[in-house]
Amino acid sequence: MSLVVINEIEKLRNVIKDYKKQGKSIALVPTMGCLHEGHKSLMIKAHSIADITVASVFVNPIQFCPGEDYDRYPRTLDSDKIVAESAGVDIIFAPSVNEMYPNLQKFSDLTMVAPPYELTDIMCGKSRVGHFDGVETVVTKLFNIVQPDYACFGMKDIQQLFLIKKMVKDLNFPIEIIPCPLVREESGLALSSRNKYLSEEQKKAALSLSKALFAIRDLSNAGIKETKKLFDTGLTNLDKNVELEYLEFVDFDTFKQVNEVSQKTICALAARVGNVRLIDNIVLEV
Ligand code: AMP
Protein backbone atom coordinates (compact mmCIF):
# COMPACT_ATOMS: atom_id res chain seq x y z
CA MET A 1 0.00 0.00 0.00
CA SER A 2 1.36 3.43 -0.78
CA LEU A 3 1.36 6.31 1.65
CA VAL A 4 -1.65 8.62 1.91
CA VAL A 5 -1.75 11.98 3.64
CA ILE A 6 -4.97 12.85 5.44
CA ASN A 7 -5.64 16.29 6.90
CA GLU A 8 -9.18 15.95 8.26
CA ILE A 9 -10.22 14.11 11.42
CA GLU A 10 -13.49 12.88 9.92
CA LYS A 11 -11.79 11.46 6.84
CA LEU A 12 -9.20 9.65 8.96
CA ARG A 13 -11.92 8.24 11.22
CA ASN A 14 -13.70 6.76 8.18
CA VAL A 15 -10.54 5.18 6.82
CA ILE A 16 -9.70 3.74 10.26
CA LYS A 17 -13.25 2.45 10.66
CA ASP A 18 -12.87 0.46 7.43
CA TYR A 19 -9.55 -1.03 8.55
CA LYS A 20 -11.07 -1.98 11.92
CA LYS A 21 -13.99 -3.66 10.15
CA GLN A 22 -11.43 -5.76 8.27
CA GLY A 23 -9.92 -6.75 11.63
CA LYS A 24 -6.66 -4.89 11.00
CA SER A 25 -4.51 -3.74 13.92
CA ILE A 26 -3.32 -0.13 14.02
CA ALA A 27 -0.11 1.41 15.36
CA LEU A 28 0.30 5.15 15.88
CA VAL A 29 3.54 7.16 15.89
CA PRO A 30 2.89 10.72 17.08
CA THR A 31 5.48 13.25 15.83
CA MET A 32 5.94 16.94 15.18
CA GLY A 33 7.54 16.22 11.81
CA CYS A 34 10.98 17.20 10.48
CA LEU A 35 11.49 13.46 10.50
CA HIS A 36 14.90 11.87 11.03
CA GLU A 37 16.26 8.39 11.68
CA GLY A 38 15.01 8.52 15.28
CA HIS A 39 11.42 8.98 14.14
CA LYS A 40 11.98 6.44 11.38
CA SER A 41 13.03 3.78 13.90
CA LEU A 42 9.66 4.24 15.68
CA MET A 43 7.83 3.90 12.36
CA ILE A 44 9.74 0.76 11.44
CA LYS A 45 8.86 -0.70 14.84
CA ALA A 46 5.19 0.26 14.40
CA HIS A 47 5.13 -1.30 10.93
CA SER A 48 6.60 -4.52 12.33
CA ILE A 49 3.90 -4.98 14.98
CA ALA A 50 0.67 -3.77 13.34
CA ASP A 51 -1.16 -4.17 10.04
CA ILE A 52 -1.57 -0.42 9.53
CA THR A 53 0.85 2.31 10.61
CA VAL A 54 -0.36 5.86 11.13
CA ALA A 55 2.16 8.64 11.78
CA SER A 56 0.87 11.99 12.88
CA VAL A 57 2.78 15.11 11.87
CA PHE A 58 1.55 18.03 13.89
CA VAL A 59 3.45 20.87 15.54
CA ASN A 60 1.26 21.11 18.61
CA PRO A 61 1.00 24.76 19.67
CA ILE A 62 -0.27 24.03 23.17
CA GLN A 63 2.87 22.18 24.24
CA PHE A 64 5.11 25.19 23.55
CA CYS A 65 5.62 27.72 26.32
CA PRO A 66 5.61 31.46 25.61
CA GLY A 67 8.93 32.49 24.04
CA GLU A 68 9.74 28.97 22.80
CA ASP A 69 10.37 27.99 19.18
CA TYR A 70 6.81 27.23 18.01
CA ASP A 71 6.93 29.71 15.11
CA ARG A 72 10.33 28.68 13.81
CA TYR A 73 9.92 24.91 14.42
CA PRO A 74 10.87 23.24 11.08
CA ARG A 75 7.87 22.17 8.98
CA THR A 76 9.02 19.82 6.21
CA LEU A 77 6.03 17.72 5.14
CA ASP A 78 7.41 16.93 1.65
CA SER A 79 10.57 15.29 2.96
CA ASP A 80 8.62 13.77 5.89
CA LYS A 81 6.51 11.86 3.36
CA ILE A 82 9.65 10.29 1.88
CA VAL A 83 10.97 9.21 5.29
CA ALA A 84 7.58 7.87 6.39
CA GLU A 85 7.01 5.94 3.18
CA SER A 86 10.46 4.35 3.38
CA ALA A 87 9.59 3.17 6.91
CA GLY A 88 6.36 1.50 5.78
CA VAL A 89 3.93 4.12 7.08
CA ASP A 90 0.48 3.78 5.49
CA ILE A 91 -1.10 7.06 6.60
CA ILE A 92 0.32 10.42 7.59
CA PHE A 93 -2.19 12.38 9.60
CA ALA A 94 -1.25 16.05 9.19
CA PRO A 95 -4.09 18.20 10.53
CA SER A 96 -4.08 21.99 10.62
CA VAL A 97 -4.11 23.78 13.98
CA ASN A 98 -7.70 24.76 13.31
CA GLU A 99 -8.66 21.14 12.66
CA MET A 100 -7.24 20.05 16.03
CA TYR A 101 -8.20 23.15 18.03
CA PRO A 102 -11.09 24.98 16.34
CA ASN A 103 -11.30 27.46 19.18
CA LEU A 104 -7.67 27.95 20.18
CA GLN A 105 -8.03 31.72 20.57
CA LYS A 106 -10.05 30.87 23.66
CA PHE A 107 -7.32 28.62 25.12
CA SER A 108 -8.82 28.76 28.61
CA ASP A 109 -11.93 27.08 27.19
CA LEU A 110 -10.04 23.93 26.16
CA THR A 111 -10.45 20.72 28.15
CA MET A 112 -6.96 19.61 29.10
CA VAL A 113 -5.42 16.35 30.29
CA ALA A 114 -2.78 17.01 32.94
CA PRO A 115 -0.24 14.75 34.62
CA PRO A 116 0.22 14.97 38.41
CA TYR A 117 2.08 18.06 39.56
CA GLU A 118 4.80 16.18 41.45
CA LEU A 119 5.83 14.36 38.25
CA THR A 120 6.02 17.53 36.21
CA ASP A 121 7.69 19.77 38.78
CA ILE A 122 10.96 18.02 37.88
CA MET A 123 13.26 17.91 34.89
CA CYS A 124 11.69 19.16 31.62
CA GLY A 125 8.34 19.92 33.27
CA LYS A 126 9.98 22.31 35.71
CA SER A 127 11.38 24.68 33.11
CA ARG A 128 8.60 24.08 30.54
CA VAL A 129 5.60 24.81 32.72
CA GLY A 130 2.43 23.41 31.14
CA HIS A 131 4.37 21.54 28.45
CA PHE A 132 3.25 18.08 29.52
CA ASP A 133 -0.39 19.22 29.83
CA GLY A 134 -0.14 20.17 26.15
CA VAL A 135 1.51 16.84 25.31
CA GLU A 136 -1.02 14.70 27.18
CA THR A 137 -3.91 16.65 25.70
CA VAL A 138 -2.76 16.26 22.11
CA VAL A 139 -1.83 12.59 22.60
CA THR A 140 -5.27 11.93 24.11
CA LYS A 141 -6.88 13.59 21.11
CA LEU A 142 -4.73 11.54 18.73
CA PHE A 143 -5.58 8.34 20.63
CA ASN A 144 -9.29 9.15 20.35
CA ILE A 145 -9.06 10.04 16.67
CA VAL A 146 -6.86 7.10 15.56
CA GLN A 147 -7.92 4.50 18.16
CA PRO A 148 -4.67 2.58 17.78
CA ASP A 149 -3.86 -0.79 19.33
CA TYR A 150 -0.24 0.32 19.77
CA ALA A 151 1.52 3.65 20.07
CA CYS A 152 5.30 4.03 19.73
CA PHE A 153 7.22 6.63 21.75
CA GLY A 154 10.97 7.25 21.82
CA MET A 155 13.14 6.98 24.89
CA LYS A 156 14.76 10.22 23.72
CA ASP A 157 11.88 12.02 25.50
CA ILE A 158 12.14 9.87 28.58
CA GLN A 159 9.93 11.95 30.91
CA GLN A 160 7.27 12.13 28.20
CA LEU A 161 7.39 8.35 27.75
CA PHE A 162 7.01 7.83 31.49
CA LEU A 163 4.05 10.24 31.72
CA ILE A 164 2.29 8.77 28.67
CA LYS A 165 2.63 5.24 30.08
CA LYS A 166 1.13 6.49 33.34
CA MET A 167 -1.67 8.36 31.57
CA VAL A 168 -2.62 5.25 29.58
CA LYS A 169 -2.72 3.22 32.81
CA ASP A 170 -4.52 5.87 34.89
CA LEU A 171 -7.13 6.64 32.22
CA ASN A 172 -7.58 3.06 30.96
CA PHE A 173 -6.72 3.64 27.32
CA PRO A 174 -6.85 0.22 25.59
CA ILE A 175 -3.49 0.92 23.94
CA GLU A 176 -0.11 -0.74 24.36
CA ILE A 177 2.70 1.78 24.62
CA ILE A 178 5.85 0.62 22.85
CA PRO A 179 9.04 2.29 24.12
CA CYS A 180 11.69 2.63 21.39
CA PRO A 181 15.44 3.11 21.95
CA LEU A 182 17.10 6.50 21.56
CA VAL A 183 18.87 6.86 18.20
CA ARG A 184 22.13 8.82 17.94
CA GLU A 185 24.36 10.15 15.19
CA GLU A 186 27.63 8.27 14.86
CA SER A 187 29.22 11.17 16.75
CA GLY A 188 27.03 10.34 19.76
CA LEU A 189 24.72 13.36 19.42
CA ALA A 190 21.10 12.34 20.03
CA LEU A 191 19.07 12.88 16.86
CA SER A 192 16.60 15.74 17.22
CA SER A 193 14.65 17.97 14.87
CA ARG A 194 16.18 20.88 16.81
CA ASN A 195 19.74 19.88 15.77
CA LYS A 196 18.91 21.78 12.56
CA TYR A 197 19.22 25.02 14.53
CA LEU A 198 22.85 24.31 15.54
CA SER A 199 25.79 26.02 13.83
CA GLU A 200 28.95 23.93 13.30
CA GLU A 201 30.48 25.56 16.37
CA GLN A 202 27.40 24.88 18.49
CA LYS A 203 27.27 21.30 17.29
CA LYS A 204 30.75 20.75 18.71
CA ALA A 205 29.55 22.03 22.08
CA ALA A 206 26.37 19.92 21.82
CA LEU A 207 28.49 16.79 21.37
CA SER A 208 29.67 17.19 24.95
CA LEU A 209 26.17 16.28 26.19
CA SER A 210 26.44 12.68 25.04
CA LYS A 211 30.13 12.69 25.97
CA ALA A 212 29.15 13.59 29.54
CA LEU A 213 26.52 10.85 29.64
CA PHE A 214 28.93 8.25 28.26
CA ALA A 215 31.54 9.28 30.85
CA ILE A 216 28.91 8.83 33.57
CA ARG A 217 27.98 5.41 32.21
CA ASP A 218 31.62 4.33 32.04
CA LEU A 219 32.23 5.40 35.63
CA SER A 220 29.06 3.68 36.79
CA ASN A 221 30.10 0.51 34.95
CA ALA A 222 33.48 0.78 36.70
CA GLY A 223 31.67 0.52 40.04
CA ILE A 224 31.05 4.13 41.08
CA LYS A 225 27.36 4.14 42.00
CA GLU A 226 27.04 7.32 44.04
CA THR A 227 25.14 9.77 41.83
CA LYS A 228 26.84 12.80 43.41
CA LYS A 229 30.19 11.60 42.04
CA LEU A 230 28.67 10.73 38.67
CA PHE A 231 27.08 14.19 38.53
CA ASP A 232 30.49 15.84 39.04
CA THR A 233 31.98 13.75 36.24
CA GLY A 234 29.14 14.82 33.96
CA LEU A 235 29.81 18.48 34.72
CA THR A 236 33.52 18.24 33.97
CA ASN A 237 32.78 16.78 30.53
CA LEU A 238 30.46 19.59 29.43
CA ASP A 239 31.76 22.17 26.97
CA LYS A 240 32.02 25.71 28.35
CA ASN A 241 29.40 26.86 25.83
CA VAL A 242 26.82 24.50 27.27
CA GLU A 243 24.40 26.00 29.77
CA LEU A 244 23.14 23.08 31.84
CA GLU A 245 19.47 23.16 32.87
CA TYR A 246 19.43 19.88 34.78
CA LEU A 247 21.34 16.63 35.15
CA GLU A 248 19.25 14.17 37.14
CA PHE A 249 19.36 10.54 38.17
CA VAL A 250 15.90 8.98 38.46
CA ASP A 251 14.38 5.54 38.69
CA PHE A 252 12.91 4.42 35.36
CA ASP A 253 9.70 3.08 36.91
CA THR A 254 8.91 5.86 39.41
CA PHE A 255 10.87 8.89 38.21
CA LYS A 256 11.96 9.48 41.81
CA GLN A 257 15.49 10.84 42.27
CA VAL A 258 18.07 8.29 43.36
CA ASN A 259 21.35 8.74 45.25
CA GLU A 260 22.77 5.41 44.13
CA VAL A 261 22.59 3.79 40.70
CA SER A 262 20.37 0.73 40.86
CA GLN A 263 18.57 -1.46 38.33
CA LYS A 264 17.34 0.80 35.50
CA THR A 265 18.46 4.22 36.67
CA ILE A 266 18.01 6.96 34.08
CA CYS A 267 20.56 9.72 33.87
CA ALA A 268 18.88 12.56 31.98
CA LEU A 269 19.89 16.09 31.12
CA ALA A 270 18.66 19.21 29.40
CA ALA A 271 20.91 22.05 28.31
CA ARG A 272 21.08 25.09 26.11
CA VAL A 273 23.66 25.66 23.43
CA GLY A 274 23.08 29.25 22.36
CA ASN A 275 19.33 29.48 22.20
CA VAL A 276 18.85 25.82 21.26
CA ARG A 277 17.46 23.61 24.02
CA LEU A 278 18.56 19.97 23.81
CA ILE A 279 17.77 16.88 25.88
CA ASP A 280 19.52 13.54 26.19
CA ASN A 281 19.62 10.59 28.55
CA ILE A 282 21.18 7.21 29.14
CA VAL A 283 20.07 4.10 31.01
CA LEU A 284 22.51 2.97 33.70
CA GLU A 285 22.49 -0.67 34.70
CA VAL A 286 23.89 -2.23 37.85
P1 AMP B 1 9.00 14.80 18.20
O1 AMP B 1 8.74 14.92 16.74
O2 AMP B 1 10.26 15.44 18.66
O3 AMP B 1 7.79 15.19 19.02
O4 AMP B 1 9.21 13.25 18.49
C1 AMP B 1 8.25 12.30 18.11
C2 AMP B 1 8.64 10.97 18.67
O5 AMP B 1 9.91 10.59 18.16
C3 AMP B 1 8.76 10.97 20.21
O6 AMP B 1 8.24 9.75 20.71
C4 AMP B 1 10.25 11.06 20.41
O7 AMP B 1 10.69 10.50 21.63
C5 AMP B 1 10.76 10.25 19.24
N1 AMP B 1 12.15 10.62 18.94
C6 AMP B 1 12.63 11.85 18.63
N2 AMP B 1 13.98 11.79 18.50
C7 AMP B 1 14.34 10.50 18.73
C8 AMP B 1 15.59 9.80 18.76
N3 AMP B 1 16.74 10.43 18.54
N4 AMP B 1 15.58 8.49 19.04
C9 AMP B 1 14.41 7.84 19.28
N5 AMP B 1 13.21 8.44 19.28
C10 AMP B 1 13.17 9.75 19.01
Coordinates of C-alpha atoms and ligand atoms in Angstrom, one line a residue:
M1 CA 0.0 0.0 0.0
S2 CA 1.4 3.4 -0.8
L3 CA 1.4 6.3 1.7
V4 CA -1.7 8.6 1.9
V5 CA -1.7 12.0 3.6
I6 CA -5.0 12.8 5.4
N7 CA -5.6 16.3 6.9
E8 CA -9.2 15.9 8.3
I9 CA -10.2 14.1 11.4
E10 CA -13.5 12.9 9.9
K11 CA -11.8 11.5 6.8
L12 CA -9.2 9.7 9.0
R13 CA -11.9 8.2 11.2
N14 CA -13.7 6.8 8.2
V15 CA -10.5 5.2 6.8
I16 CA -9.7 3.7 10.3
K17 CA -13.3 2.4 10.7
D18 CA -12.9 0.5 7.4
Y19 CA -9.6 -1.0 8.5
K20 CA -11.1 -2.0 11.9
K21 CA -14.0 -3.7 10.1
Q22 CA -11.4 -5.8 8.3
G23 CA -9.9 -6.8 11.6
K24 CA -6.7 -4.9 11.0
S25 CA -4.5 -3.7 13.9
I26 CA -3.3 -0.1 14.0
A27 CA -0.1 1.4 15.4
L28 CA 0.3 5.2 15.9
V29 CA 3.5 7.2 15.9
P30 CA 2.9 10.7 17.1
T31 CA 5.5 13.3 15.8
M32 CA 5.9 16.9 15.2
G33 CA 7.5 16.2 11.8
C34 CA 11.0 17.2 10.5
L35 CA 11.5 13.5 10.5
H36 CA 14.9 11.9 11.0
E37 CA 16.3 8.4 11.7
G38 CA 15.0 8.5 15.3
H39 CA 11.4 9.0 14.1
K40 CA 12.0 6.4 11.4
S41 CA 13.0 3.8 13.9
L42 CA 9.7 4.2 15.7
M43 CA 7.8 3.9 12.4
I44 CA 9.7 0.8 11.4
K45 CA 8.9 -0.7 14.8
A46 CA 5.2 0.3 14.4
H47 CA 5.1 -1.3 10.9
S48 CA 6.6 -4.5 12.3
I49 CA 3.9 -5.0 15.0
A50 CA 0.7 -3.8 13.3
D51 CA -1.2 -4.2 10.0
I52 CA -1.6 -0.4 9.5
T53 CA 0.9 2.3 10.6
V54 CA -0.4 5.9 11.1
A55 CA 2.2 8.6 11.8
S56 CA 0.9 12.0 12.9
V57 CA 2.8 15.1 11.9
F58 CA 1.5 18.0 13.9
V59 CA 3.5 20.9 15.5
N60 CA 1.3 21.1 18.6
P61 CA 1.0 24.8 19.7
I62 CA -0.3 24.0 23.2
Q63 CA 2.9 22.2 24.2
F64 CA 5.1 25.2 23.6
C65 CA 5.6 27.7 26.3
P66 CA 5.6 31.5 25.6
G67 CA 8.9 32.5 24.0
E68 CA 9.7 29.0 22.8
D69 CA 10.4 28.0 19.2
Y70 CA 6.8 27.2 18.0
D71 CA 6.9 29.7 15.1
R72 CA 10.3 28.7 13.8
Y73 CA 9.9 24.9 14.4
P74 CA 10.9 23.2 11.1
R75 CA 7.9 22.2 9.0
T76 CA 9.0 19.8 6.2
L77 CA 6.0 17.7 5.1
D78 CA 7.4 16.9 1.7
S79 CA 10.6 15.3 3.0
D80 CA 8.6 13.8 5.9
K81 CA 6.5 11.9 3.4
I82 CA 9.6 10.3 1.9
V83 CA 11.0 9.2 5.3
A84 CA 7.6 7.9 6.4
E85 CA 7.0 5.9 3.2
S86 CA 10.5 4.4 3.4
A87 CA 9.6 3.2 6.9
G88 CA 6.4 1.5 5.8
V89 CA 3.9 4.1 7.1
D90 CA 0.5 3.8 5.5
I91 CA -1.1 7.1 6.6
I92 CA 0.3 10.4 7.6
F93 CA -2.2 12.4 9.6
A94 CA -1.3 16.0 9.2
P95 CA -4.1 18.2 10.5
S96 CA -4.1 22.0 10.6
V97 CA -4.1 23.8 14.0
N98 CA -7.7 24.8 13.3
E99 CA -8.7 21.1 12.7
M100 CA -7.2 20.1 16.0
Y101 CA -8.2 23.2 18.0
P102 CA -11.1 25.0 16.3
N103 CA -11.3 27.5 19.2
L104 CA -7.7 27.9 20.2
Q105 CA -8.0 31.7 20.6
K106 CA -10.0 30.9 23.7
F107 CA -7.3 28.6 25.1
S108 CA -8.8 28.8 28.6
D109 CA -11.9 27.1 27.2
L110 CA -10.0 23.9 26.2
T111 CA -10.5 20.7 28.1
M112 CA -7.0 19.6 29.1
V113 CA -5.4 16.3 30.3
A114 CA -2.8 17.0 32.9
P115 CA -0.2 14.7 34.6
P116 CA 0.2 15.0 38.4
Y117 CA 2.1 18.1 39.6
E118 CA 4.8 16.2 41.4
L119 CA 5.8 14.4 38.3
T120 CA 6.0 17.5 36.2
D121 CA 7.7 19.8 38.8
I122 CA 11.0 18.0 37.9
M123 CA 13.3 17.9 34.9
C124 CA 11.7 19.2 31.6
G125 CA 8.3 19.9 33.3
K126 CA 10.0 22.3 35.7
S127 CA 11.4 24.7 33.1
R128 CA 8.6 24.1 30.5
V129 CA 5.6 24.8 32.7
G130 CA 2.4 23.4 31.1
H131 CA 4.4 21.5 28.4
F132 CA 3.3 18.1 29.5
D133 CA -0.4 19.2 29.8
G134 CA -0.1 20.2 26.2
V135 CA 1.5 16.8 25.3
E136 CA -1.0 14.7 27.2
T137 CA -3.9 16.6 25.7
V138 CA -2.8 16.3 22.1
V139 CA -1.8 12.6 22.6
T140 CA -5.3 11.9 24.1
K141 CA -6.9 13.6 21.1
L142 CA -4.7 11.5 18.7
F143 CA -5.6 8.3 20.6
N144 CA -9.3 9.1 20.3
I145 CA -9.1 10.0 16.7
V146 CA -6.9 7.1 15.6
Q147 CA -7.9 4.5 18.2
P148 CA -4.7 2.6 17.8
D149 CA -3.9 -0.8 19.3
Y150 CA -0.2 0.3 19.8
A151 CA 1.5 3.7 20.1
C152 CA 5.3 4.0 19.7
F153 CA 7.2 6.6 21.8
G154 CA 11.0 7.3 21.8
M155 CA 13.1 7.0 24.9
K156 CA 14.8 10.2 23.7
D157 CA 11.9 12.0 25.5
I158 CA 12.1 9.9 28.6
Q159 CA 9.9 11.9 30.9
Q160 CA 7.3 12.1 28.2
L161 CA 7.4 8.3 27.7
F162 CA 7.0 7.8 31.5
L163 CA 4.1 10.2 31.7
I164 CA 2.3 8.8 28.7
K165 CA 2.6 5.2 30.1
K166 CA 1.1 6.5 33.3
M167 CA -1.7 8.4 31.6
V168 CA -2.6 5.3 29.6
K169 CA -2.7 3.2 32.8
D170 CA -4.5 5.9 34.9
L171 CA -7.1 6.6 32.2
N172 CA -7.6 3.1 31.0
F173 CA -6.7 3.6 27.3
P174 CA -6.9 0.2 25.6
I175 CA -3.5 0.9 23.9
E176 CA -0.1 -0.7 24.4
I177 CA 2.7 1.8 24.6
I178 CA 5.8 0.6 22.8
P179 CA 9.0 2.3 24.1
C180 CA 11.7 2.6 21.4
P181 CA 15.4 3.1 21.9
L182 CA 17.1 6.5 21.6
V183 CA 18.9 6.9 18.2
R184 CA 22.1 8.8 17.9
E185 CA 24.4 10.1 15.2
E186 CA 27.6 8.3 14.9
S187 CA 29.2 11.2 16.8
G188 CA 27.0 10.3 19.8
L189 CA 24.7 13.4 19.4
A190 CA 21.1 12.3 20.0
L191 CA 19.1 12.9 16.9
S192 CA 16.6 15.7 17.2
S193 CA 14.7 18.0 14.9
R194 CA 16.2 20.9 16.8
N195 CA 19.7 19.9 15.8
K196 CA 18.9 21.8 12.6
Y197 CA 19.2 25.0 14.5
L198 CA 22.9 24.3 15.5
S199 CA 25.8 26.0 13.8
E200 CA 29.0 23.9 13.3
E201 CA 30.5 25.6 16.4
Q202 CA 27.4 24.9 18.5
K203 CA 27.3 21.3 17.3
K204 CA 30.7 20.7 18.7
A205 CA 29.6 22.0 22.1
A206 CA 26.4 19.9 21.8
L207 CA 28.5 16.8 21.4
S208 CA 29.7 17.2 24.9
L209 CA 26.2 16.3 26.2
S210 CA 26.4 12.7 25.0
K211 CA 30.1 12.7 26.0
A212 CA 29.2 13.6 29.5
L213 CA 26.5 10.8 29.6
F214 CA 28.9 8.2 28.3
A215 CA 31.5 9.3 30.9
I216 CA 28.9 8.8 33.6
R217 CA 28.0 5.4 32.2
D218 CA 31.6 4.3 32.0
L219 CA 32.2 5.4 35.6
S220 CA 29.1 3.7 36.8
N221 CA 30.1 0.5 35.0
A222 CA 33.5 0.8 36.7
G223 CA 31.7 0.5 40.0
I224 CA 31.0 4.1 41.1
K225 CA 27.4 4.1 42.0
E226 CA 27.0 7.3 44.0
T227 CA 25.1 9.8 41.8
K228 CA 26.8 12.8 43.4
K229 CA 30.2 11.6 42.0
L230 CA 28.7 10.7 38.7
F231 CA 27.1 14.2 38.5
D232 CA 30.5 15.8 39.0
T233 CA 32.0 13.7 36.2
G234 CA 29.1 14.8 34.0
L235 CA 29.8 18.5 34.7
T236 CA 33.5 18.2 34.0
N237 CA 32.8 16.8 30.5
L238 CA 30.5 19.6 29.4
D239 CA 31.8 22.2 27.0
K240 CA 32.0 25.7 28.4
N241 CA 29.4 26.9 25.8
V242 CA 26.8 24.5 27.3
E243 CA 24.4 26.0 29.8
L244 CA 23.1 23.1 31.8
E245 CA 19.5 23.2 32.9
Y246 CA 19.4 19.9 34.8
L247 CA 21.3 16.6 35.1
E248 CA 19.2 14.2 37.1
F249 CA 19.4 10.5 38.2
V250 CA 15.9 9.0 38.5
D251 CA 14.4 5.5 38.7
F252 CA 12.9 4.4 35.4
D253 CA 9.7 3.1 36.9
T254 CA 8.9 5.9 39.4
F255 CA 10.9 8.9 38.2
K256 CA 12.0 9.5 41.8
Q257 CA 15.5 10.8 42.3
V258 CA 18.1 8.3 43.4
N259 CA 21.4 8.7 45.2
E260 CA 22.8 5.4 44.1
V261 CA 22.6 3.8 40.7
S262 CA 20.4 0.7 40.9
Q263 CA 18.6 -1.5 38.3
K264 CA 17.3 0.8 35.5
T265 CA 18.5 4.2 36.7
I266 CA 18.0 7.0 34.1
C267 CA 20.6 9.7 33.9
A268 CA 18.9 12.6 32.0
L269 CA 19.9 16.1 31.1
A270 CA 18.7 19.2 29.4
A271 CA 20.9 22.1 28.3
R272 CA 21.1 25.1 26.1
V273 CA 23.7 25.7 23.4
G274 CA 23.1 29.3 22.4
N275 CA 19.3 29.5 22.2
V276 CA 18.9 25.8 21.3
R277 CA 17.5 23.6 24.0
L278 CA 18.6 20.0 23.8
I279 CA 17.8 16.9 25.9
D280 CA 19.5 13.5 26.2
N281 CA 19.6 10.6 28.6
I282 CA 21.2 7.2 29.1
V283 CA 20.1 4.1 31.0
L284 CA 22.5 3.0 33.7
E285 CA 22.5 -0.7 34.7
V286 CA 23.9 -2.2 37.9
Ligands
AMP1 P1 9.0 14.8 18.2 O1 8.7 14.9 16.7 O2 10.3 15.4 18.7 O3 7.8 15.2 19.0 O4 9.2 13.3 18.5 C1 8.3 12.3 18.1 C2 8.6 11.0 18.7 O5 9.9 10.6 18.2 C3 8.8 11.0 20.2 O6 8.2 9.7 20.7 C4 10.2 11.1 20.4 O7 10.7 10.5 21.6 C5 10.8 10.3 19.2 N1 12.2 10.6 18.9 C6 12.6 11.8 18.6 N2 14.0 11.8 18.5 C7 14.3 10.5 18.7 C8 15.6 9.8 18.8 N3 16.7 10.4 18.5 N4 15.6 8.5 19.0 C9 14.4 7.8 19.3 N5 13.2 8.4 19.3 C10 13.2 9.8 19.0

